[in-house]
Amino acid sequence: MSYTEESVWDTVLLNTFVVCKKKCKVYFHHGTLIWETEAPPHSRATLPVEDIITVDYVHTNDLSCCSDTGRYIPDLAGSSQDLDYVDNSVQHLAFKIHYVNHEKQNKWRYRVVTLKSSDPRQVSTWVKTFRTLLKGFTHRPKRLLVFVNPFGGKKRGLKIYEKAVKPLFDIAGIEVDLTITQRQNHARDTLLSEPLSDFDGVVCVGGDGTFSEIMNGLITRTARDQGVDFNNPNNELPRPALRVGVIPGGSTDTVAYCIHGTTDIETAVIHIIIGESSGLDVSSVHNQSRLLCYYASVISYGYLGDIIRDSDKFRWMGPKRYDFSGFKKFLANQGYEGEITLAVNSSNAHEDSKCFKDCRRCLSQKDVRFDDSSQEWKLIRGKFLMVNGANLSCACPRSPNGISPHCHMGDGCLDLVLVKHTSLINNLRLLLTLSNRMKSIYDLPFVEVHRTTQFTFQALPSPARTSSDVSVWNCDGEILVETTLHIRAHCQLLQVFFRGVEACLEDDQHCKCF
Ligand SMILES: *[C@@H]1O[C@H](CO)[C@@H](O)[C@H](O)[C@H]1NC(C)=O
Ligand SMILES: *[C@@H]1O[C@H](CO)[C@@H](O)[C@H](O)[C@H]1NC(C)=O
Ligand SMILES: *[C@@H]1O[C@H](CO)[C@@H](O)[C@H](O)[C@H]1NC(C)=O
């Protein structure tokens, strides 16, 4: 629980209200709102104050029943300043609680419930009490810088923002500075040049590419402002002060999926509004002289690099080109010689364990410093179908439901996944395993996984150096033609808006309010 002030814990309210046409005893104590029907059939619902977005007075002409369906009900009362003014002149016989509810499959939903009374003083006491308590939630963002990519993912970005994001931000009273991106790197360049101190966070509505721009812009800006040379891979990078919200709206939404465990848009918006955050590991990619990029999900050499490179040749085929190119590459079963040097037994590499919100392992890694002086290195040489520096948050090999949003997002490690060059049959096994959520490629005998903090890769082309000897790196969908790279994980470099799931795992009935 993030709210520890005594006032929440000490506040006690008890009254009778009409909720959904039923007379209910409603009480609030120990930070939880509870209501029970007075007459049979008995029912009881609980709502922790952390799940409340806001409370509103309801004007007498809006005494329709409770609107528990949660579809965006316009804020009839206007802004909260107006309400305080209205308070003195008009008496209200009902109020609305806007809250969020945890549903199945990592989804969250916005809901509203109306409580009616015959005594306006009661209504006013409840509303004032909740408003005071909610003011104490200082971790909730009040001003956000929002970037919408109008071109990504079937060009739905703007519509998503207008229909699903803005209405909820309005209810939560969040002020928005909106930029509709007009070109590539627009978001990144804005973050590099504009003043940022007025904001509590940066939000992107787009796919992995848009997120990547935000991430690269924020990290580079922070390093530059603090005079840290980011072109030196041995320098520790300062953590950006602004938190990042990821709202899926692209053609690939891997990052949003990895963080939230779903690509549901409303869920992503709710994580931002509630304002809790977790550290996300980010990896830097350097060539021998400078920084090339940062990535949060996966960098891949070989098979996946080839697909991206060659699909450019088949641009005329549209999105199908990925399938076509992938199929061709699959049949070609091309292997690439390479040499890998990886850090072993580094101070923050651990064996596998599960991770939940505020996980001790992630927390303990928060302040680990780079120390390469006693670093041991391991050399691996071989012919590979694919080399991956993988998916920090998605790389949990065995998660109960096949997805892994709760696997160490911030333990400072990356998984180096080496897929050896073997037979076509094995490649087929690989593809089948990748597409099956219940299976893990980590179990395949020709796949080697090393958990590490950093590694270098060097392609070893044959002396003849034909072009098919070397592949390219695919870094979050971008091609890097340089083959000699140094990749390093930066522990919890970015704070992302994400509400953990621990409350629900420990105490399931809390999630099933109403
Ligand atoms: C590293 O990358 C930069 C930018 O792409 C390039 O200008 C430079 O020549 C590269 N350095 C080496 C040693 O490959
Ligand atoms: C790695 O660390 C463990 C315990 O910290 C130690 O027992 C082991 O010998 C180390 N292995 C190497 C290769 O340094
Ligand atoms: C990385 O994440 C993507 C998307 O969730 C998944 O399809 C892929 O299998 C993951 N790769 C690895 C190596 O875990």
Coordinates of C-alpha atoms and ligand atoms in Angstrom, one line a residue:
M1 CA 0.0 0.0 0.0
S2 CA 1.5 3.3 -1.0
Y3 CA -0.6 5.5 1.2
T4 CA 0.7 5.4 4.8
E5 CA -0.6 8.6 6.3
E6 CA -2.5 8.0 9.4
S7 CA -5.5 10.1 8.4
V8 CA -6.7 7.4 5.9
W9 CA -6.3 4.7 8.4
D10 CA -8.0 6.7 11.2
T11 CA -10.9 8.1 9.2
V12 CA -14.2 6.4 10.0
L13 CA -17.5 7.1 8.3
L14 CA -20.8 5.2 8.6
N15 CA -24.1 6.0 7.0
T16 CA -27.0 4.6 5.1
F17 CA -27.2 5.3 1.4
V18 CA -29.2 4.0 -1.5
V19 CA -26.8 2.2 -3.9
C20 CA -28.2 0.7 -7.1
K21 CA -31.8 1.1 -5.8
K22 CA -31.0 -0.9 -2.6
K23 CA -30.7 0.5 0.8
C24 CA -27.1 -0.1 2.0
K25 CA -25.1 0.4 5.1
V26 CA -21.9 2.1 3.9
Y27 CA -18.8 2.4 6.0
F28 CA -15.3 3.6 5.4
H29 CA -12.5 2.6 7.7
H30 CA -8.9 1.4 7.5
G31 CA -8.7 2.9 4.0
T32 CA -11.5 0.7 2.6
L33 CA -15.0 1.5 1.6
I34 CA -17.5 -1.2 2.3
W35 CA -21.2 -1.4 1.6
E36 CA -23.7 -4.1 2.5
T37 CA -27.4 -4.4 1.7
E38 CA -29.6 -4.0 4.7
A39 CA -32.3 -6.4 3.6
P40 CA -31.9 -9.8 1.9
P41 CA -30.6 -10.8 -0.5
H42 CA -27.4 -9.8 1.3
S43 CA -24.5 -8.6 -0.7
R44 CA -21.3 -6.8 0.2
A45 CA -18.7 -4.9 -1.8
T46 CA -15.4 -3.5 -0.9
L47 CA -13.3 -0.8 -2.5
P48 CA -9.9 0.3 -1.3
V49 CA -9.3 4.0 -1.4
E50 CA -6.3 3.5 -3.7
D51 CA -8.8 2.4 -6.4
I52 CA -10.8 5.5 -6.3
I53 CA -10.0 8.0 -9.1
T54 CA -12.3 10.8 -7.9
V55 CA -15.6 11.7 -6.3
D56 CA -18.3 14.1 -7.7
Y57 CA -21.5 15.5 -6.5
V58 CA -24.5 14.6 -8.5
H59 CA -27.1 17.2 -9.3
T60 CA -30.6 16.4 -8.5
N61 CA -31.7 16.1 -12.1
D62 CA -29.1 13.3 -12.6
L63 CA -30.5 10.8 -10.2
S64 CA -30.8 8.0 -12.6
C65 CA -29.6 4.8 -11.2
C66 CA -26.1 3.8 -10.6
S67 CA -24.2 3.6 -13.8
D68 CA -22.1 0.6 -13.0
T69 CA -21.3 -0.1 -16.6
G70 CA -18.4 2.3 -16.5
R71 CA -18.6 3.5 -20.0
Y72 CA -17.3 7.0 -20.1
I73 CA -19.9 9.1 -18.4
P74 CA -19.3 12.8 -19.0
D75 CA -18.3 14.7 -16.0
L76 CA -21.5 16.6 -15.5
A77 CA -20.3 18.7 -12.6
G78 CA -17.4 20.3 -14.4
S79 CA -14.0 20.8 -12.8
S80 CA -13.5 20.4 -9.1
Q81 CA -12.9 24.1 -8.5
D82 CA -16.4 24.8 -9.7
L83 CA -17.7 22.2 -7.4
D84 CA -16.3 23.7 -4.3
Y85 CA -18.0 26.9 -5.3
V86 CA -21.3 25.2 -6.0
D87 CA -21.0 23.5 -2.6
N88 CA -22.0 26.6 -0.8
S89 CA -25.1 27.4 -2.8
V90 CA -26.6 24.0 -3.8
Q91 CA -27.3 21.0 -1.7
H92 CA -26.7 17.6 -3.2
L93 CA -28.5 14.4 -2.4
A94 CA -26.1 12.1 -4.1
F95 CA -22.5 11.6 -5.1
K96 CA -20.6 9.5 -7.6
I97 CA -17.5 7.5 -7.0
H98 CA -15.2 7.0 -10.0
Y99 CA -13.0 4.0 -9.4
V100 CA -11.0 1.3 -11.1
N101 CA -11.6 -2.4 -10.9
H102 CA -9.2 -5.3 -11.5
E103 CA -10.7 -7.8 -13.9
K104 CA -9.5 -11.0 -15.5
Q105 CA -6.3 -11.3 -17.6
N106 CA -4.5 -8.3 -16.1
K107 CA -7.2 -5.9 -17.3
W108 CA -8.4 -2.9 -15.4
R109 CA -11.8 -1.2 -15.9
Y110 CA -13.1 2.2 -15.1
R111 CA -16.4 2.1 -13.1
V112 CA -18.8 4.5 -11.5
V113 CA -21.2 4.0 -8.6
T114 CA -23.8 6.5 -7.3
L115 CA -24.7 6.8 -3.6
K116 CA -27.9 8.6 -2.7
S117 CA -29.1 9.9 0.7
S118 CA -31.9 12.1 2.0
D119 CA -29.5 14.2 4.0
P120 CA -27.3 16.6 2.0
R121 CA -24.9 17.0 5.0
Q122 CA -24.0 13.4 4.9
V123 CA -23.3 13.6 1.2
S124 CA -21.1 16.6 1.7
T125 CA -19.2 15.0 4.5
W126 CA -18.4 12.0 2.4
V127 CA -17.3 13.9 -0.6
K128 CA -15.2 16.3 1.4
T129 CA -13.5 13.4 3.3
F130 CA -12.7 11.5 0.1
R131 CA -11.4 14.6 -1.7
T132 CA -9.0 15.3 1.2
L133 CA -7.8 11.7 1.3
L134 CA -7.3 11.7 -2.5
K135 CA -5.3 14.9 -2.3
G136 CA -2.7 12.9 -0.3
F137 CA -2.0 10.7 -3.2
T138 CA 0.8 12.8 -4.4
H139 CA 2.3 10.1 -6.6
R140 CA -0.6 10.5 -9.0
P141 CA 0.4 12.5 -12.1
K142 CA -1.2 15.9 -12.5
R143 CA 0.5 17.2 -15.7
L144 CA 1.6 14.9 -18.5
L145 CA 3.4 15.4 -21.7
V146 CA 1.6 13.2 -24.2
F147 CA 2.8 12.1 -27.7
V148 CA 0.3 10.6 -30.1
N149 CA 1.6 8.9 -33.2
P150 CA -1.2 9.4 -35.7
F151 CA 0.3 7.1 -38.4
G152 CA 1.1 4.0 -36.4
G153 CA -1.0 0.8 -36.2
K154 CA -3.7 1.3 -38.8
K155 CA -3.7 5.0 -38.1
R156 CA -5.8 4.6 -34.9
G157 CA -3.6 6.7 -32.6
L158 CA -5.7 9.9 -32.6
K159 CA -8.9 8.0 -32.3
I160 CA -7.6 6.1 -29.3
Y161 CA -6.5 9.3 -27.7
E162 CA -9.8 11.1 -28.2
K163 CA -12.1 8.1 -27.3
A164 CA -10.2 6.2 -24.7
V165 CA -7.5 8.3 -23.2
K166 CA -8.7 11.9 -22.9
P167 CA -12.0 11.1 -21.2
L168 CA -10.4 9.2 -18.4
F169 CA -7.6 11.8 -18.0
D170 CA -10.4 14.4 -17.7
I171 CA -12.2 12.5 -15.0
A172 CA -8.9 12.1 -13.1
G173 CA -8.2 15.9 -13.5
I174 CA -5.0 15.3 -15.4
E175 CA -3.7 18.3 -17.4
V176 CA -2.2 17.3 -20.8
D177 CA 0.3 18.9 -23.1
L178 CA -0.5 17.1 -26.3
T179 CA 1.8 16.7 -29.3
I180 CA 0.6 14.9 -32.4
T181 CA 3.8 13.7 -34.0
Q182 CA 4.3 14.7 -37.6
R183 CA 7.5 12.9 -38.5
Q184 CA 9.9 10.3 -37.3
N185 CA 11.9 11.4 -34.2
H186 CA 9.5 14.2 -33.5
A187 CA 8.9 12.9 -30.0
R188 CA 12.5 12.3 -29.4
D189 CA 13.6 15.7 -30.6
T190 CA 10.9 17.4 -28.4
L191 CA 12.2 15.6 -25.3
L192 CA 15.7 16.6 -26.2
S193 CA 14.9 20.3 -26.5
E194 CA 11.8 21.4 -24.5
P195 CA 11.7 22.3 -20.8
L196 CA 10.4 19.3 -18.9
S197 CA 10.3 20.4 -15.3
D198 CA 6.6 21.1 -15.3
F199 CA 5.6 17.6 -15.9
D200 CA 5.1 14.5 -13.8
G201 CA 5.5 12.1 -16.7
V202 CA 5.6 11.4 -20.4
V203 CA 3.0 9.3 -22.1
C204 CA 3.1 7.8 -25.6
V205 CA 0.1 6.6 -27.6
G206 CA 1.8 4.4 -30.3
G207 CA 3.7 1.2 -30.8
D208 CA 7.2 0.1 -29.9
G209 CA 8.7 2.7 -32.2
T210 CA 7.1 5.6 -30.4
F211 CA 8.0 4.1 -27.0
S212 CA 11.6 3.7 -28.3
E213 CA 11.7 7.4 -29.2
I214 CA 10.5 8.5 -25.8
M215 CA 12.9 6.2 -24.1
N216 CA 15.9 7.3 -26.2
G217 CA 14.9 11.0 -25.9
L218 CA 14.5 10.9 -22.1
I219 CA 17.6 8.9 -21.3
T220 CA 19.8 10.9 -23.6
R221 CA 18.4 14.2 -22.3
T222 CA 19.0 13.2 -18.7
A223 CA 22.5 12.1 -19.4
R224 CA 23.3 15.3 -21.3
D225 CA 21.7 17.6 -18.6
Q226 CA 23.9 15.9 -16.0
G227 CA 27.1 15.9 -18.1
V228 CA 27.4 12.1 -18.4
D229 CA 29.1 10.9 -21.6
F230 CA 26.7 8.3 -22.9
N231 CA 29.0 7.3 -25.7
N232 CA 31.2 5.5 -23.2
P233 CA 29.5 2.1 -22.4
N234 CA 31.2 2.0 -19.0
N235 CA 29.5 5.1 -17.7
E236 CA 26.6 4.6 -15.4
L237 CA 23.5 6.5 -16.8
P238 CA 21.4 8.7 -14.5
R239 CA 17.8 7.8 -14.2
P240 CA 15.3 10.2 -15.8
A241 CA 13.1 12.0 -13.3
L242 CA 10.0 11.7 -15.5
R243 CA 8.0 8.5 -15.4
V244 CA 6.8 7.0 -18.6
G245 CA 3.3 5.8 -19.6
V246 CA 2.8 3.4 -22.5
I247 CA -0.5 3.3 -24.2
P248 CA -0.6 0.7 -27.0
G249 CA -1.6 2.1 -30.4
G250 CA 0.9 0.7 -32.9
S251 CA 1.3 -2.3 -35.2
T252 CA 3.6 -4.0 -32.6
D253 CA 2.9 -3.3 -28.9
T254 CA 5.5 -5.6 -27.3
V255 CA 6.6 -3.2 -24.7
A256 CA 3.0 -2.3 -23.5
Y257 CA 2.3 -6.0 -23.4
C258 CA 5.4 -6.8 -21.4
I259 CA 4.7 -4.1 -18.9
H260 CA 1.0 -4.5 -18.4
G261 CA 0.5 -8.2 -19.4
T262 CA -2.1 -7.1 -21.9
T263 CA -2.4 -4.6 -24.8
D264 CA -5.7 -3.4 -23.5
I265 CA -5.9 0.4 -23.9
E266 CA -8.1 1.2 -20.9
T267 CA -5.8 -0.8 -18.6
A268 CA -2.8 1.2 -19.8
V269 CA -4.6 4.5 -19.1
I270 CA -5.6 3.3 -15.6
H271 CA -2.0 2.4 -14.7
I272 CA -1.0 6.0 -15.5
I273 CA -3.9 7.6 -13.6
I274 CA -3.3 5.5 -10.5
G275 CA 0.3 6.7 -10.6
E276 CA 2.3 3.8 -9.2
S277 CA 5.5 3.0 -11.0
S278 CA 8.2 0.3 -11.4
G279 CA 11.7 0.4 -12.7
L280 CA 12.2 -1.0 -16.2
D281 CA 15.6 -2.3 -17.3
V282 CA 17.0 -0.7 -20.5
S283 CA 19.9 -1.9 -22.5
S284 CA 22.4 0.3 -24.3
V285 CA 23.9 -0.7 -27.6
H286 CA 27.4 0.7 -28.5
N287 CA 29.8 0.1 -31.4
Q288 CA 33.4 0.6 -30.7
S289 CA 33.2 4.3 -30.6
R290 CA 29.7 5.5 -29.7
L291 CA 26.2 4.9 -28.5
L292 CA 23.8 3.5 -31.2
C293 CA 20.6 3.1 -29.3
Y294 CA 18.7 1.9 -26.2
Y295 CA 16.2 -0.8 -26.2
A296 CA 13.8 -2.3 -23.7
S297 CA 12.6 -5.5 -25.4
V298 CA 14.9 -7.4 -27.7
I299 CA 17.9 -7.1 -30.0
S300 CA 18.4 -9.9 -32.4
Y301 CA 21.1 -11.0 -34.9
G302 CA 20.7 -13.6 -37.5
Y303 CA 17.3 -14.9 -38.5
L304 CA 15.2 -12.0 -37.1
G305 CA 17.7 -9.5 -38.4
D306 CA 17.5 -11.0 -41.9
I307 CA 13.8 -10.9 -41.9
I308 CA 13.7 -7.2 -41.3
R309 CA 16.5 -6.5 -43.7
D310 CA 15.0 -8.6 -46.5
S311 CA 11.5 -7.5 -46.0
D312 CA 12.5 -4.0 -47.0
K313 CA 13.2 -5.5 -50.4
F314 CA 9.7 -6.7 -50.5
R315 CA 8.0 -3.5 -49.5
W316 CA 5.5 -3.7 -52.3
M317 CA 4.0 -6.7 -50.6
G318 CA 2.7 -4.7 -47.6
P319 CA 2.6 -6.2 -44.2
K320 CA 2.6 -9.7 -45.7
R321 CA 6.2 -9.2 -46.6
Y322 CA 7.2 -10.1 -43.1
D323 CA 5.6 -13.6 -43.5
F324 CA 7.0 -14.0 -46.9
S325 CA 10.5 -13.0 -46.0
G326 CA 10.3 -15.0 -42.8
F327 CA 9.3 -18.1 -44.7
K328 CA 12.1 -17.7 -47.2
K329 CA 14.6 -17.2 -44.4
F330 CA 13.3 -20.1 -42.6
L331 CA 13.9 -22.4 -45.6
A332 CA 17.3 -21.0 -46.2
N333 CA 18.4 -22.0 -42.7
Q334 CA 21.3 -19.7 -42.8
G335 CA 23.8 -19.9 -39.9
Y336 CA 26.3 -17.1 -38.9
E337 CA 29.6 -17.5 -37.2
G338 CA 30.2 -15.2 -34.3
E339 CA 32.1 -14.7 -31.1
I340 CA 30.5 -13.7 -27.9
T341 CA 32.1 -12.4 -24.7
L342 CA 29.8 -12.3 -21.8
A343 CA 30.1 -11.2 -18.2
V344 CA 29.7 -14.1 -15.8
N345 CA 28.9 -14.1 -12.1
S346 CA 28.6 -10.4 -12.2
S347 CA 27.5 -8.8 -8.9
N348 CA 23.8 -8.6 -10.0
A349 CA 23.2 -11.8 -11.9
H350 CA 21.0 -14.2 -10.0
E351 CA 19.4 -17.5 -10.6
D352 CA 15.8 -17.6 -11.8
S353 CA 13.0 -16.5 -9.4
K354 CA 9.6 -15.0 -9.8
C355 CA 9.0 -11.3 -9.4
F356 CA 6.1 -9.4 -8.2
K357 CA 5.5 -5.8 -7.4
D358 CA 8.1 -4.4 -5.0
C359 CA 10.0 -7.6 -5.5
R360 CA 13.0 -7.9 -3.2
R361 CA 15.3 -8.9 -5.9
C362 CA 14.5 -5.9 -8.0
L363 CA 14.6 -3.6 -5.1
S364 CA 17.9 -4.9 -4.0
Q365 CA 19.3 -4.2 -7.4
K366 CA 18.2 -0.6 -7.4
D367 CA 21.4 0.8 -6.1
V368 CA 24.0 -1.7 -7.5
R369 CA 26.8 0.2 -9.1
F370 CA 28.8 -0.8 -12.2
D371 CA 32.0 -2.5 -11.1
D372 CA 33.9 -4.1 -14.0
S373 CA 37.2 -4.4 -12.1
S374 CA 36.6 -7.9 -10.8
Q375 CA 34.4 -8.9 -13.8
E376 CA 35.0 -12.4 -15.2
W377 CA 34.3 -13.0 -18.8
K378 CA 33.3 -16.1 -20.8
L379 CA 34.0 -16.6 -24.5
I380 CA 31.6 -18.4 -26.7
R381 CA 32.3 -19.1 -30.4
G382 CA 29.9 -20.9 -32.7
K383 CA 27.6 -20.9 -35.6
F384 CA 24.2 -19.5 -34.8
L385 CA 20.8 -19.2 -36.4
M386 CA 20.0 -16.4 -34.1
V387 CA 21.6 -14.4 -31.2
N388 CA 19.2 -12.5 -29.0
G389 CA 19.7 -10.0 -26.2
A390 CA 16.2 -10.5 -25.0
N391 CA 13.2 -9.2 -23.5
L392 CA 14.0 -8.3 -20.0
S393 CA 10.4 -8.3 -19.0
C394 CA 9.2 -11.0 -21.3
A395 CA 12.0 -13.4 -20.8
C396 CA 10.6 -15.2 -17.8
P397 CA 10.8 -18.8 -19.0
R398 CA 8.0 -20.3 -17.0
S399 CA 5.2 -18.1 -15.9
P400 CA 1.9 -19.6 -14.7
N401 CA -0.2 -18.2 -17.6
G402 CA 2.4 -18.1 -20.3
I403 CA 2.9 -14.4 -20.2
S404 CA 5.3 -12.7 -17.9
P405 CA 4.6 -9.1 -17.0
H406 CA 5.7 -9.7 -13.5
C407 CA 9.0 -11.3 -14.2
H408 CA 11.8 -9.1 -13.1
M409 CA 11.3 -6.0 -15.1
G410 CA 14.1 -4.4 -13.2
D411 CA 16.8 -6.9 -12.0
G412 CA 19.5 -5.4 -14.1
C413 CA 20.1 -8.5 -16.2
L414 CA 19.4 -9.5 -19.7
D415 CA 19.0 -12.9 -21.2
L416 CA 21.5 -13.8 -23.9
V417 CA 19.6 -16.4 -26.0
L418 CA 21.8 -18.3 -28.4
V419 CA 20.0 -20.5 -31.0
K420 CA 22.5 -22.8 -32.5
H421 CA 22.6 -23.4 -36.2
T422 CA 21.2 -26.9 -36.6
S423 CA 18.6 -28.6 -38.8
L424 CA 15.5 -27.4 -40.6
I425 CA 13.4 -29.6 -38.3
N426 CA 14.8 -27.9 -35.3
N427 CA 14.0 -24.5 -36.8
L428 CA 10.4 -25.7 -37.1
R429 CA 10.4 -26.8 -33.5
L430 CA 11.7 -23.3 -32.6
L431 CA 8.9 -21.6 -34.5
L432 CA 6.3 -23.8 -33.1
T433 CA 7.6 -23.2 -29.6
L434 CA 7.7 -19.4 -30.1
S435 CA 4.1 -19.4 -31.1
N436 CA 2.9 -21.5 -28.2
R437 CA 2.5 -19.5 -25.1
M438 CA 2.6 -22.5 -22.9
K439 CA 6.0 -23.6 -24.1
S440 CA 9.4 -22.0 -23.6
I441 CA 12.2 -22.0 -26.1
Y442 CA 14.5 -22.2 -23.1
D443 CA 13.7 -25.9 -23.0
L444 CA 14.9 -26.7 -26.5
P445 CA 18.3 -28.5 -26.5
F446 CA 19.8 -26.3 -29.2
V447 CA 19.0 -23.1 -27.3
E448 CA 21.4 -21.8 -24.8
V449 CA 20.4 -19.1 -22.3
H450 CA 22.9 -17.0 -20.3
R451 CA 21.8 -14.5 -17.8
T452 CA 24.2 -11.6 -17.9
T453 CA 24.7 -7.9 -17.4
Q454 CA 26.6 -7.3 -20.6
F455 CA 28.1 -8.9 -23.6
T456 CA 29.9 -8.2 -26.8
F457 CA 29.3 -9.8 -30.2
Q458 CA 31.6 -9.9 -33.1
A459 CA 30.7 -11.5 -36.4
L460 CA 33.4 -13.9 -37.8
P461 CA 32.9 -13.9 -41.5
S462 CA 34.9 -16.4 -43.6
P463 CA 38.1 -14.9 -45.2
A464 CA 36.2 -14.6 -48.5
R465 CA 33.6 -12.3 -46.8
T466 CA 30.6 -12.9 -48.9
S467 CA 27.6 -10.9 -48.0
S468 CA 25.7 -13.9 -46.8
D469 CA 28.3 -14.5 -44.1
V470 CA 27.1 -11.7 -41.9
S471 CA 23.6 -10.7 -40.8
V472 CA 22.4 -7.5 -39.3
W473 CA 21.0 -6.6 -35.9
N474 CA 17.4 -5.9 -35.4
C475 CA 17.0 -3.6 -32.5
D476 CA 13.3 -3.0 -31.7
G477 CA 12.5 -3.1 -35.4
E478 CA 15.4 -0.9 -36.5
I479 CA 18.3 -2.3 -38.5
L480 CA 21.9 -1.9 -37.2
V481 CA 24.3 -2.8 -39.9
E482 CA 27.3 -2.8 -37.6
T483 CA 28.0 -6.3 -36.4
T484 CA 30.5 -5.7 -33.6
L485 CA 28.5 -4.4 -30.6
H486 CA 28.6 -4.0 -26.9
I487 CA 25.3 -4.5 -25.1
R488 CA 24.8 -3.6 -21.5
A489 CA 21.8 -3.7 -19.2
H490 CA 21.1 -0.7 -17.1
C491 CA 19.1 -1.7 -14.1
Q492 CA 15.7 0.1 -13.7
L493 CA 16.8 3.0 -15.8
L494 CA 13.3 4.1 -16.6
Q495 CA 10.4 4.4 -14.2
V496 CA 7.2 3.2 -16.0
F497 CA 3.6 3.7 -14.8
F498 CA 2.6 0.3 -13.7
R499 CA 0.5 -0.9 -10.9
G500 CA 1.7 -4.3 -9.5
V501 CA -0.6 -7.2 -9.0
E502 CA 0.4 -8.3 -5.5
A503 CA -2.7 -7.1 -3.7
C504 CA -4.8 -9.3 -5.9
L505 CA -2.7 -12.4 -5.6
E506 CA -2.6 -12.2 -1.9
D507 CA -6.2 -11.2 -1.2
D508 CA -8.4 -12.1 -4.1
Q509 CA -11.7 -10.7 -2.8
H510 CA -10.3 -7.2 -2.9
C511 CA -10.3 -7.4 -6.6
K512 CA -13.9 -8.4 -6.9
C513 CA -15.6 -5.4 -5.7
F514 CA -19.1 -5.0 -7.1
Ligands
LIG1 C1 30.1 3.7 -34.7 O1 28.9 4.2 -35.2 C2 28.9 5.6 -35.7 C3 27.5 6.0 -36.0 O2 26.9 5.1 -36.8 C4 29.9 5.6 -36.9 O3 30.0 7.0 -37.3 C5 31.3 5.1 -36.4 O4 32.1 5.1 -37.5 C6 31.2 3.7 -35.8 N1 32.4 3.4 -35.3 C7 33.0 2.2 -35.5 C8 34.3 2.0 -34.8 O5 32.5 1.3 -36.1
LIG2 C1 30.0 -17.7 -9.1 O1 29.6 -17.3 -7.8 C2 29.4 -18.4 -6.9 C3 28.8 -17.8 -5.6 O2 28.9 -16.5 -5.5 C4 30.7 -19.1 -6.7 O3 30.5 -20.3 -5.9 C5 31.2 -19.6 -8.1 O4 32.5 -20.3 -7.9 C6 31.3 -18.5 -9.0 N1 31.7 -19.0 -10.4 C7 32.6 -18.4 -11.1 C8 32.8 -19.1 -12.5 O5 33.2 -17.4 -10.8
LIG3 C1 10.2 -11.4 -26.7 O1 8.9 -10.9 -26.6 C2 8.1 -11.2 -27.7 C3 6.7 -10.5 -27.5 O2 6.2 -10.8 -26.2 C4 7.9 -12.7 -27.8 O3 7.1 -13.0 -29.0 C5 9.3 -13.3 -28.0 O4 9.2 -14.7 -28.0 C6 10.2 -12.9 -26.8 N1 11.5 -13.4 -27.1 C7 12.2 -14.1 -26.2 C8 13.6 -14.5 -26.6 O5 11.8 -14.3 -25.1

